[in-house]
C-alpha positions in Angstrom: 0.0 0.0 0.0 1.0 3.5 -0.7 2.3 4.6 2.6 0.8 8.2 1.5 -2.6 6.5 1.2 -2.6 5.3 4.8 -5.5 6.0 6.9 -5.9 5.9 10.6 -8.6 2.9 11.7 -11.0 2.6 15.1 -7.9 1.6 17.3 -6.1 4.8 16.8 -5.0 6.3 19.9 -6.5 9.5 21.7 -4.3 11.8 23.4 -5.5 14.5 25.5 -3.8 18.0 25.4 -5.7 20.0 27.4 -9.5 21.1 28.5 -11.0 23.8 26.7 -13.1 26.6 28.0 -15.8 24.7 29.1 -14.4 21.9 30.4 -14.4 19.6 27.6 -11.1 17.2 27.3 -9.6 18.5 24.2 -7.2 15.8 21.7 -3.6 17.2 21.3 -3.4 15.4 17.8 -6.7 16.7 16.5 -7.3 19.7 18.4 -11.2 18.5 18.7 -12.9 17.4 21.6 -12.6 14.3 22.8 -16.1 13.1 22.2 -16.0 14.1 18.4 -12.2 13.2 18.0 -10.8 12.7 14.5 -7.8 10.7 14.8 -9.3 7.9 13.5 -10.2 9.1 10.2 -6.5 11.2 9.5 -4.2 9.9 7.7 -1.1 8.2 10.1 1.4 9.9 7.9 0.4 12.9 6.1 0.0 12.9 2.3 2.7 14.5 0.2 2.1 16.6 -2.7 4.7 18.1 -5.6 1.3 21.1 -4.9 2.2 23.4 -2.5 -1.2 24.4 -0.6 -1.4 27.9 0.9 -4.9 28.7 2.6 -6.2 32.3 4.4 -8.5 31.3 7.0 -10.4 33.4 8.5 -10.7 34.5 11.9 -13.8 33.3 12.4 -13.8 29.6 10.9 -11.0 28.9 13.7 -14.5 28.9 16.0 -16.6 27.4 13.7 -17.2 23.3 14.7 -17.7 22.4 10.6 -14.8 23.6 9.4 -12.6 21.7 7.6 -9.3 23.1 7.2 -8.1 22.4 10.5 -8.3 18.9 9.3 -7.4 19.4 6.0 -4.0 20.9 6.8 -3.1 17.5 9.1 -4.1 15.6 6.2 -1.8 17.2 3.7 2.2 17.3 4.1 2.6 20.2 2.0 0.0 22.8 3.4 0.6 26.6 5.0 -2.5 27.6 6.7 -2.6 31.6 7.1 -4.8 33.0 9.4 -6.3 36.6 8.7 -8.5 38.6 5.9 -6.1 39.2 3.4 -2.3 38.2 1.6 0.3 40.3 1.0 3.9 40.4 1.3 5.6 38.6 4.3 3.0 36.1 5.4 4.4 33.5 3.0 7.8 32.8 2.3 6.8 30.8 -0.9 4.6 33.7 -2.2 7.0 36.2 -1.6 9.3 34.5 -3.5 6.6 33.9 -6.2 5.9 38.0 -5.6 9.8 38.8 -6.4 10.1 36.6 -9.4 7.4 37.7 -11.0 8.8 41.6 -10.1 12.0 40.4 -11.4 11.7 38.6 -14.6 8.8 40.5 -16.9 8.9 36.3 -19.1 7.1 35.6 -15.9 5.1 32.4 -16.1 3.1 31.8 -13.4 2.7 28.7 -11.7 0.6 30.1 -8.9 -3.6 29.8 -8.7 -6.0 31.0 -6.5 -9.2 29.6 -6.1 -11.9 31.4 -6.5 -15.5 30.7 -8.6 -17.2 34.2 -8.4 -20.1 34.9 -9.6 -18.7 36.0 -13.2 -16.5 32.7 -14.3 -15.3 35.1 -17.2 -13.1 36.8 -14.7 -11.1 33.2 -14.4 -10.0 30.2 -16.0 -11.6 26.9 -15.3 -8.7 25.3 -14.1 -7.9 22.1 -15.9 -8.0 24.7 -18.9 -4.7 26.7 -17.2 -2.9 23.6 -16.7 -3.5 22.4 -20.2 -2.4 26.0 -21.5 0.9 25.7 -23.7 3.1 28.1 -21.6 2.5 26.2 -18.2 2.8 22.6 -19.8 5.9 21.8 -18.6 5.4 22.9 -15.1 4.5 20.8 -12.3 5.3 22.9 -8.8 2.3 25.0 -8.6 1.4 26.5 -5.8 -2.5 26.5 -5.3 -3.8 29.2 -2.9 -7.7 28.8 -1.3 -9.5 31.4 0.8 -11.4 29.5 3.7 -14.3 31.3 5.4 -18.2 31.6 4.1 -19.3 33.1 0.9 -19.2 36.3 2.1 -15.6 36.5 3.9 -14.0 34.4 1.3 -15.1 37.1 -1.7 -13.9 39.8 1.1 -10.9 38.2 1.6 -9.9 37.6 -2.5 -10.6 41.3 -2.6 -7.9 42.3 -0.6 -5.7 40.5 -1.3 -5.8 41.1 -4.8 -3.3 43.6 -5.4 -0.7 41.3 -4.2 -1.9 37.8 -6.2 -2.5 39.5 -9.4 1.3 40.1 -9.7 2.0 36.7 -9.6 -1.3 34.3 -9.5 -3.9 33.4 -11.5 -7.2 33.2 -11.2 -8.7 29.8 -11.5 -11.9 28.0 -10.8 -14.1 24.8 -10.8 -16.9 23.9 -12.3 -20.2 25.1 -10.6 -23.7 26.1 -11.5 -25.3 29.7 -9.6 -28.3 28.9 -10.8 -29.0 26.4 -8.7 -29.5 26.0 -4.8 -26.4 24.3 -3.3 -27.2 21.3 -1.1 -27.0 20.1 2.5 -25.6 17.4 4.8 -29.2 16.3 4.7 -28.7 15.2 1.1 -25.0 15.0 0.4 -22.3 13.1 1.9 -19.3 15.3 1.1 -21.7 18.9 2.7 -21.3 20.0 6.3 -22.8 23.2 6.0 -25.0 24.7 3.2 -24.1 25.7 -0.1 -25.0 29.2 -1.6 -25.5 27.3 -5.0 -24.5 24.3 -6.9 -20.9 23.5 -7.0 -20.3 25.0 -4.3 -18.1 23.3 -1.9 -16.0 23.4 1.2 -12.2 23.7 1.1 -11.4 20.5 1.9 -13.3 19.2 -1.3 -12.2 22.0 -3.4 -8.5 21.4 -2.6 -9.2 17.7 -3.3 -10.3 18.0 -7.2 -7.3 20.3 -7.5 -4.9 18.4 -6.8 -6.6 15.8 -8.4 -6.0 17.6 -11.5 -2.2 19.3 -11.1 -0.8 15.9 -9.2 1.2 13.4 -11.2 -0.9 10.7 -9.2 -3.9 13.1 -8.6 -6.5 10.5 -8.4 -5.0 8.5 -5.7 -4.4 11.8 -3.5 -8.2 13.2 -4.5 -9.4 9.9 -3.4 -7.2 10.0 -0.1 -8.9 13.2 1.0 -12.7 12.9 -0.3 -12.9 9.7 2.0 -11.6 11.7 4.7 -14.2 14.3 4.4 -17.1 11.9 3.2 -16.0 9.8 7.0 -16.3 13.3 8.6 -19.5 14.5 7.1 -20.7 10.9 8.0 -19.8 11.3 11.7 -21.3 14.7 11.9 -24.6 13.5 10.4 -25.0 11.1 13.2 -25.4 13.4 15.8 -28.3 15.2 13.7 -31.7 14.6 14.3 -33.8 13.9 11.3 -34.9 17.5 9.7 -39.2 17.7 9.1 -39.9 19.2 5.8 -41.6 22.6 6.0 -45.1 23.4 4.6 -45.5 25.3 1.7 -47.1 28.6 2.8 -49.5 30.6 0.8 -50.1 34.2 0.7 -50.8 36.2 4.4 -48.6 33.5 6.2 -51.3 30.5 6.1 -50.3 26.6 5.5 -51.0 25.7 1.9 -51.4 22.3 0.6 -48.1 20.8 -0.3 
């Protein structure tokens, strides 16, 4: 077996760091509580990547129970988690160095992306079309950059730290569908929290078809992490109790016939 591939099984050990604020036994390798522990479901050895990963998360997610770069960034070997609203110079050895090339050589060909659909695709390249592009053919150390944080912080974020990226980065994105609602953890098993619309996905996913399209073995490390992420949207789920359907409602607020 691929010793990147490795995943940890039910007889993983749990050690304890610490007590949080509320008393709750907290898992030094995890960081979670105790009770909702992920060690099981980590890789043993972390995955390696020719991809460097850099991620801004913001301020916020590092309360928020659902998010998934916490886990992501133990998962993945190669991985800089930033935490904070915007890039620029001096929060990143690799993008600074990315930043003075680019400032240095005006040949530049860039072998950095940041991730980002927006609600205008036309703005950025769908992002097995950059790879394929004949002046980044030959390139194989990109350096993939992903704003963590809701709809709303992650567009905020992009924003500002746009006048450093566009020296040096390129905008890239997925495939995805505004015109549609995005789904659930009631009806997906790869959603912890909803979507804004279809295609939308968290950044533990996102990073996942990525790399499975700039890795050499990009199918085996896309596979690695989407059964990470569908184990801990599965363990979520079963602390959820089963969500009624709401009525349809007519006009002046009474119950129509659904």
């Amino acid at each position: 077996m691929d010793p990147d591939r490795q995943s940890g099984n039910s007889t993983a050990v749990t050690s304890i760091a610490g007590e949080s604020s509320d008393g709750r036994k907290i898992c030094s390798n995890c960081d979670r509580p105790v009770k909702v522990c992920l060690c099981s479901i980590i890789p043993s050895e972390p995955i390696s990547t020719v991809t460097r990963i850099v991620i801004l998360h913001h301020p916020h997610e590092q309360r928020h129970k659902l998010a998934t770069v916490p886990v992501l960034s133990k998962c993945l070997r190669n991985c800089d988690v930033i935490v904070g609203r915007r890039l620029h110079y001096g929060d990143s050895d690799v993008l600074d160095f990315l930043h003075d090339d680019a400032m240095r050589n005006p040949n530049f060909n860039s072998r950095a992306i940041y991730l980002f659909p927006g609600a205008d695709p036309s703005l950025s390249q769908e992002i097995s079309h950059w790879k394929s592009s004949k002046n980044i053919v030959e390139t194989s150390n990109y350096v993939l950059i992903a704003f963590d944080g809701t709809w709303k912080h992650a567009r905020e974020m992009m924003l500002a730290s746009l006048s450093f990226l566009s020296k040096f980065a390129v905008q890239v994105h997925l495939d995805y569908d505004v015109g549609n609602d995005g789904g659930t953890i009631y009806n997906s098993d790869l959603i912890l929290r909803k979507e804004p619309f279809s295609g939308c996905m968290s950044t533990m996913e996102a990073v996942a078809h990525c790399l499975r399209i700039l890795e050499p073995n990009g199918i085996d490390r896309e596979s690695s992490l989407i059964e990470v992420l569908r184990s801990m949207v599965k363990f979520q789920a079963s602390f959820l109790k089963p969500m009624k359907p709401r009525p349809k409602l007519i006009k002046g607020g009474r119950e129509g016939k659904i």
